Amino acid sequence: QGDYLALLRQAARDALDLMEQRLGERAAAGARVETLRELYNLWVECNEETYGRMLRGADYGALNGRLLNALLSCYRPGGVPA
């Protein structure tokens, strides 16, 4: 569980870093965020990108496999909880 939360925390940090980068790029180009909706859309876009990268990564695949194996070990053959 701790490893999973650490992976989620890192993805959230990566999303904020990406958002800061994108805002900096806009500022350098002389563009501004004009509305809260525009800021929200940028936030969503950055999170989708970083979480998508996390979900496709080898670390997440291995972690998800371990979590699923731990869950399945709680069941007896035939699907009956232990």
mmCIF file of N, CA and C in Angstrom:
data_model
loop_
_atom_site.group_PDB
_atom_site.id
_atom_site.type_symbol
_atom_site.label_atom_id
_atom_site.label_comp_id
_atom_site.label_asym_id
_atom_site.label_seq_id
_atom_site.Cartn_x
_atom_site.Cartn_y
_atom_site.Cartn_z
ATOM 1 N N GLN A 1 0.824 -1.190 0.000
ATOM 2 C CA GLN A 1 0.000 0.000 0.000
ATOM 3 C C GLN A 1 0.870 1.256 0.000
ATOM 4 N N GLY A 2 1.931 1.247 0.786
ATOM 5 C CA GLY A 2 2.821 2.399 0.841
ATOM 6 C C GLY A 2 3.487 2.677 -0.492
ATOM 7 N N ASP A 3 3.880 1.612 -1.198
ATOM 8 C CA ASP A 3 4.511 1.778 -2.515
ATOM 9 C C ASP A 3 3.526 2.385 -3.509
ATOM 10 N N TYR A 4 2.279 1.948 -3.430
ATOM 11 C CA TYR A 4 1.244 2.452 -4.331
ATOM 12 C C TYR A 4 1.008 3.940 -4.081
ATOM 13 N N LEU A 5 0.902 4.315 -2.816
ATOM 14 C CA LEU A 5 0.690 5.726 -2.480
ATOM 15 C C LEU A 5 1.890 6.576 -2.892
ATOM 16 N N ALA A 6 3.090 6.035 -2.755
ATOM 17 C CA ALA A 6 4.288 6.761 -3.171
ATOM 18 C C ALA A 6 4.276 7.004 -4.682
ATOM 19 N N LEU A 7 3.822 6.011 -5.428
ATOM 20 C CA LEU A 7 3.733 6.154 -6.884
ATOM 21 C C LEU A 7 2.706 7.219 -7.253
ATOM 22 N N LEU A 8 1.574 7.233 -6.560
ATOM 23 C CA LEU A 8 0.550 8.252 -6.806
ATOM 24 C C LEU A 8 1.053 9.642 -6.435
ATOM 25 N N ARG A 9 1.760 9.741 -5.310
ATOM 26 C CA ARG A 9 2.316 11.038 -4.904
ATOM 27 C C ARG A 9 3.293 11.562 -5.946
ATOM 28 N N GLN A 10 4.140 10.675 -6.467
ATOM 29 C CA GLN A 10 5.106 11.098 -7.480
ATOM 30 C C GLN A 10 4.405 11.569 -8.744
ATOM 31 N N ALA A 11 3.352 10.871 -9.144
ATOM 32 C CA ALA A 11 2.597 11.279 -10.334
ATOM 33 C C ALA A 11 1.961 12.648 -10.112
ATOM 34 N N ALA A 12 1.457 12.902 -8.913
ATOM 35 C CA ALA A 12 0.860 14.202 -8.606
ATOM 36 C C ALA A 12 1.921 15.299 -8.647
ATOM 37 N N ARG A 13 3.098 15.024 -8.097
ATOM 38 C CA ARG A 13 4.196 16.007 -8.150
ATOM 39 C C ARG A 13 4.614 16.271 -9.598
ATOM 40 N N ASP A 14 4.696 15.203 -10.388
ATOM 41 C CA ASP A 14 5.063 15.352 -11.796
ATOM 42 C C ASP A 14 4.033 16.209 -12.536
ATOM 43 N N ALA A 15 2.760 16.035 -12.206
ATOM 44 C CA ALA A 15 1.698 16.822 -12.841
ATOM 45 C C ALA A 15 1.838 18.302 -12.487
ATOM 46 N N LEU A 16 2.132 18.588 -11.231
ATOM 47 C CA LEU A 16 2.318 19.984 -10.831
ATOM 48 C C LEU A 16 3.549 20.589 -11.500
ATOM 49 N N ASP A 17 4.624 19.810 -11.606
ATOM 50 C CA ASP A 17 5.823 20.288 -12.295
ATOM 51 C C ASP A 17 5.524 20.588 -13.764
ATOM 52 N N LEU A 18 4.768 19.701 -14.391
ATOM 53 C CA LEU A 18 4.407 19.898 -15.791
ATOM 54 C C LEU A 18 3.528 21.137 -15.945
ATOM 55 N N MET A 19 2.600 21.329 -15.027
ATOM 56 C CA MET A 19 1.732 22.497 -15.092
ATOM 57 C C MET A 19 2.549 23.782 -14.926
ATOM 58 N N GLU A 20 3.488 23.771 -14.008
ATOM 59 C CA GLU A 20 4.351 24.936 -13.821
ATOM 60 C C GLU A 20 5.152 25.222 -15.099
ATOM 61 N N GLN A 21 5.648 24.156 -15.724
ATOM 62 C CA GLN A 21 6.392 24.304 -16.982
ATOM 63 C C GLN A 21 5.509 24.908 -18.069
ATOM 64 N N ARG A 22 4.307 24.375 -18.206
ATOM 65 C CA ARG A 22 3.390 24.875 -19.248
ATOM 66 C C ARG A 22 2.988 26.324 -18.997
ATOM 67 N N LEU A 23 2.769 26.672 -17.740
ATOM 68 C CA LEU A 23 2.438 28.058 -17.423
ATOM 69 C C LEU A 23 3.622 28.976 -17.741
ATOM 70 N N GLY A 24 4.830 28.506 -17.456
ATOM 71 C CA GLY A 24 6.025 29.276 -17.789
ATOM 72 C C GLY A 24 6.182 29.469 -19.284
ATOM 73 N N GLU A 25 5.887 28.421 -20.039
ATOM 74 C CA GLU A 25 5.973 28.527 -21.498
ATOM 75 C C GLU A 25 4.976 29.547 -22.030
ATOM 76 N N ARG A 26 3.782 29.538 -21.458
ATOM 77 C CA ARG A 26 2.763 30.510 -21.875
ATOM 78 C C ARG A 26 3.216 31.929 -21.543
ATOM 79 N N ALA A 27 3.739 32.096 -20.339
ATOM 80 C CA ALA A 27 4.182 33.428 -19.922
ATOM 81 C C ALA A 27 5.309 33.928 -20.820
ATOM 82 N N ALA A 28 6.239 33.054 -21.171
ATOM 83 C CA ALA A 28 7.347 33.434 -22.041
ATOM 84 C C ALA A 28 6.857 33.845 -23.426
ATOM 85 N N ALA A 29 5.750 33.237 -23.855
ATOM 86 C CA ALA A 29 5.179 33.564 -25.163
ATOM 87 C C ALA A 29 4.239 34.773 -25.081
ATOM 88 N N GLY A 30 4.078 35.311 -23.870
ATOM 89 C CA GLY A 30 3.209 36.471 -23.696
ATOM 90 C C GLY A 30 1.746 36.119 -23.523
ATOM 91 N N ALA A 31 1.454 34.846 -23.371
ATOM 92 C CA ALA A 31 0.063 34.411 -23.184
ATOM 93 C C ALA A 31 -0.250 34.323 -21.698
ATOM 94 N N ARG A 32 -1.495 34.533 -21.358
ATOM 95 C CA ARG A 32 -1.933 34.445 -19.963
ATOM 96 C C ARG A 32 -3.121 33.505 -19.861
ATOM 97 N N VAL A 33 -3.309 32.976 -18.672
ATOM 98 C CA VAL A 33 -4.519 32.216 -18.381
ATOM 99 C C VAL A 33 -5.589 33.248 -18.076
ATOM 100 N N GLU A 34 -6.650 33.250 -18.854
ATOM 101 C CA GLU A 34 -7.680 34.282 -18.746
ATOM 102 C C GLU A 34 -8.836 33.913 -17.814
ATOM 103 N N THR A 35 -9.084 32.590 -17.665
ATOM 104 C CA THR A 35 -10.243 32.179 -16.854
ATOM 105 C C THR A 35 -9.864 31.016 -15.951
ATOM 106 N N LEU A 36 -10.661 30.830 -14.917
ATOM 107 C CA LEU A 36 -10.463 29.658 -14.058
ATOM 108 C C LEU A 36 -10.683 28.369 -14.826
ATOM 109 N N ARG A 37 -11.597 28.388 -15.770
ATOM 110 C CA ARG A 37 -11.865 27.202 -16.595
ATOM 111 C C ARG A 37 -10.619 26.827 -17.400
ATOM 112 N N GLU A 38 -9.935 27.802 -17.936
ATOM 113 C CA GLU A 38 -8.712 27.549 -18.695
ATOM 114 C C GLU A 38 -7.630 26.962 -17.786
ATOM 115 N N LEU A 39 -7.498 27.489 -16.577
ATOM 116 C CA LEU A 39 -6.537 26.957 -15.609
ATOM 117 C C LEU A 39 -6.904 25.531 -15.213
ATOM 118 N N TYR A 40 -8.186 25.296 -14.975
ATOM 119 C CA TYR A 40 -8.670 23.958 -14.628
ATOM 120 C C TYR A 40 -8.381 22.969 -15.759
ATOM 121 N N ASN A 41 -8.655 23.379 -16.992
ATOM 122 C CA ASN A 41 -8.406 22.494 -18.141
ATOM 123 C C ASN A 41 -6.927 22.155 -18.265
ATOM 124 N N LEU A 42 -6.065 23.119 -18.000
ATOM 125 C CA LEU A 42 -4.627 22.865 -18.032
ATOM 126 C C LEU A 42 -4.242 21.879 -16.934
ATOM 127 N N TRP A 43 -4.814 22.050 -15.751
ATOM 128 C CA TRP A 43 -4.553 21.145 -14.626
ATOM 129 C C TRP A 43 -4.967 19.716 -14.983
ATOM 130 N N VAL A 44 -6.160 19.573 -15.556
ATOM 131 C CA VAL A 44 -6.651 18.248 -15.950
ATOM 132 C C VAL A 44 -5.737 17.636 -17.012
ATOM 133 N N GLU A 45 -5.368 18.417 -18.000
ATOM 134 C CA GLU A 45 -4.498 17.932 -19.080
ATOM 135 C C GLU A 45 -3.160 17.435 -18.529
ATOM 136 N N CYS A 46 -2.566 18.188 -17.629
ATOM 137 C CA CYS A 46 -1.275 17.798 -17.057
ATOM 138 C C CYS A 46 -1.406 16.531 -16.214
ATOM 139 N N ASN A 47 -2.492 16.421 -15.455
ATOM 140 C CA ASN A 47 -2.712 15.214 -14.652
ATOM 141 C C ASN A 47 -2.971 14.000 -15.522
ATOM 142 N N GLU A 48 -3.772 14.158 -16.565
ATOM 143 C CA GLU A 48 -4.036 13.030 -17.462
ATOM 144 C C GLU A 48 -2.745 12.532 -18.098
ATOM 145 N N GLU A 49 -1.895 13.465 -18.490
ATOM 146 C CA GLU A 49 -0.634 13.086 -19.139
ATOM 147 C C GLU A 49 0.288 12.334 -18.176
ATOM 148 N N THR A 50 0.465 12.857 -16.979
ATOM 149 C CA THR A 50 1.392 12.222 -16.043
ATOM 150 C C THR A 50 0.828 10.927 -15.463
ATOM 151 N N TYR A 51 -0.463 10.891 -15.158
ATOM 152 C CA TYR A 51 -1.041 9.652 -14.639
ATOM 153 C C TYR A 51 -1.064 8.580 -15.727
ATOM 154 N N GLY A 52 -1.301 8.986 -16.961
ATOM 155 C CA GLY A 52 -1.246 8.029 -18.065
ATOM 156 C C GLY A 52 0.137 7.418 -18.210
ATOM 157 N N ARG A 53 1.165 8.259 -18.080
ATOM 158 C CA ARG A 53 2.544 7.755 -18.129
ATOM 159 C C ARG A 53 2.791 6.778 -16.987
ATOM 160 N N MET A 54 2.274 7.121 -15.800
ATOM 161 C CA MET A 54 2.449 6.235 -14.643
ATOM 162 C C MET A 54 1.781 4.879 -14.905
ATOM 163 N N LEU A 55 0.552 4.908 -15.408
ATOM 164 C CA LEU A 55 -0.188 3.668 -15.628
ATOM 165 C C LEU A 55 0.453 2.775 -16.684
ATOM 166 N N ARG A 56 1.157 3.365 -17.631
ATOM 167 C CA ARG A 56 1.831 2.583 -18.675
ATOM 168 C C ARG A 56 3.237 2.156 -18.267
ATOM 169 N N GLY A 57 3.697 2.629 -17.122
ATOM 170 C CA GLY A 57 5.068 2.353 -16.693
ATOM 171 C C GLY A 57 5.244 0.967 -16.093
ATOM 172 N N ALA A 58 6.479 0.506 -16.135
ATOM 173 C CA ALA A 58 6.819 -0.821 -15.603
ATOM 174 C C ALA A 58 6.637 -0.878 -14.089
ATOM 175 N N ASP A 59 6.940 0.214 -13.393
ATOM 176 C CA ASP A 59 6.791 0.224 -11.933
ATOM 177 C C ASP A 59 5.342 -0.010 -11.526
ATOM 178 N N TYR A 60 4.414 0.666 -12.220
ATOM 179 C CA TYR A 60 3.004 0.488 -11.895
ATOM 180 C C TYR A 60 2.549 -0.931 -12.233
ATOM 181 N N GLY A 61 2.994 -1.445 -13.361
ATOM 182 C CA GLY A 61 2.607 -2.806 -13.748
ATOM 183 C C GLY A 61 3.047 -3.827 -12.719
ATOM 184 N N ALA A 62 4.285 -3.707 -12.248
ATOM 185 C CA ALA A 62 4.794 -4.643 -11.244
ATOM 186 C C ALA A 62 4.049 -4.481 -9.924
ATOM 187 N N LEU A 63 3.814 -3.246 -9.524
ATOM 188 C CA LEU A 63 3.111 -2.983 -8.271
ATOM 189 C C LEU A 63 1.666 -3.475 -8.333
ATOM 190 N N ASN A 64 1.007 -3.206 -9.429
ATOM 191 C CA ASN A 64 -0.374 -3.650 -9.585
ATOM 192 C C ASN A 64 -0.450 -5.181 -9.571
ATOM 193 N N GLY A 65 0.522 -5.838 -10.183
ATOM 194 C CA GLY A 65 0.571 -7.304 -10.155
ATOM 195 C C GLY A 65 0.733 -7.832 -8.735
ATOM 196 N N ARG A 66 1.617 -7.201 -7.952
ATOM 197 C CA ARG A 66 1.800 -7.623 -6.555
ATOM 198 C C ARG A 66 0.525 -7.421 -5.740
ATOM 199 N N LEU A 67 -0.145 -6.290 -5.954
ATOM 200 C CA LEU A 67 -1.389 -6.034 -5.219
ATOM 201 C C LEU A 67 -2.473 -7.048 -5.590
ATOM 202 N N LEU A 68 -2.583 -7.362 -6.870
ATOM 203 C CA LEU A 68 -3.577 -8.338 -7.312
ATOM 204 C C LEU A 68 -3.263 -9.727 -6.773
ATOM 205 N N ASN A 69 -1.982 -10.108 -6.793
ATOM 206 C CA ASN A 69 -1.594 -11.411 -6.243
ATOM 207 C C ASN A 69 -1.904 -11.492 -4.750
ATOM 208 N N ALA A 70 -1.672 -10.403 -4.021
ATOM 209 C CA ALA A 70 -1.976 -10.380 -2.587
ATOM 210 C C ALA A 70 -3.479 -10.531 -2.361
ATOM 211 N N LEU A 71 -4.273 -9.865 -3.180
ATOM 212 C CA LEU A 71 -5.733 -9.984 -3.064
ATOM 213 C C LEU A 71 -6.184 -11.414 -3.356
ATOM 214 N N LEU A 72 -5.666 -11.984 -4.419
ATOM 215 C CA LEU A 72 -6.088 -13.333 -4.803
ATOM 216 C C LEU A 72 -5.632 -14.387 -3.799
ATOM 217 N N SER A 73 -4.558 -14.122 -3.075
ATOM 218 C CA SER A 73 -4.107 -15.081 -2.074
ATOM 219 C C SER A 73 -5.077 -15.166 -0.891
ATOM 220 N N CYS A 74 -5.990 -14.221 -0.802
ATOM 221 C CA CYS A 74 -6.999 -14.230 0.265
ATOM 222 C C CYS A 74 -8.163 -15.170 -0.061
ATOM 223 N N TYR A 75 -8.186 -15.692 -1.276
ATOM 224 C CA TYR A 75 -9.283 -16.564 -1.698
ATOM 225 C C TYR A 75 -8.813 -18.005 -1.818
ATOM 226 N N ARG A 76 -9.688 -18.920 -1.445
ATOM 227 C CA ARG A 76 -9.433 -20.347 -1.625
ATOM 228 C C ARG A 76 -9.825 -20.728 -3.049
ATOM 229 N N PRO A 77 -9.377 -21.872 -3.494
ATOM 230 C CA PRO A 77 -9.843 -22.348 -4.825
ATOM 231 C C PRO A 77 -11.367 -22.383 -4.854
ATOM 232 N N GLY A 78 -11.932 -21.950 -5.950
ATOM 233 C CA GLY A 78 -13.388 -21.904 -6.071
ATOM 234 C C GLY A 78 -13.938 -20.524 -5.765
ATOM 235 N N GLY A 79 -13.069 -19.575 -5.439
ATOM 236 C CA GLY A 79 -13.510 -18.194 -5.220
ATOM 237 C C GLY A 79 -14.075 -17.910 -3.843
ATOM 238 N N VAL A 80 -13.877 -18.809 -2.901
ATOM 239 C CA VAL A 80 -14.398 -18.608 -1.553
ATOM 240 C C VAL A 80 -13.352 -17.859 -0.722
ATOM 241 N N PRO A 81 -13.737 -16.738 -0.088
ATOM 242 C CA PRO A 81 -12.762 -16.018 0.753
ATOM 243 C C PRO A 81 -12.198 -16.907 1.852
ATOM 244 N N ALA A 82 -10.908 -16.743 2.125
ATOM 245 C CA ALA A 82 -10.250 -17.541 3.165
ATOM 246 C C ALA A 82 -10.605 -17.052 4.551
#
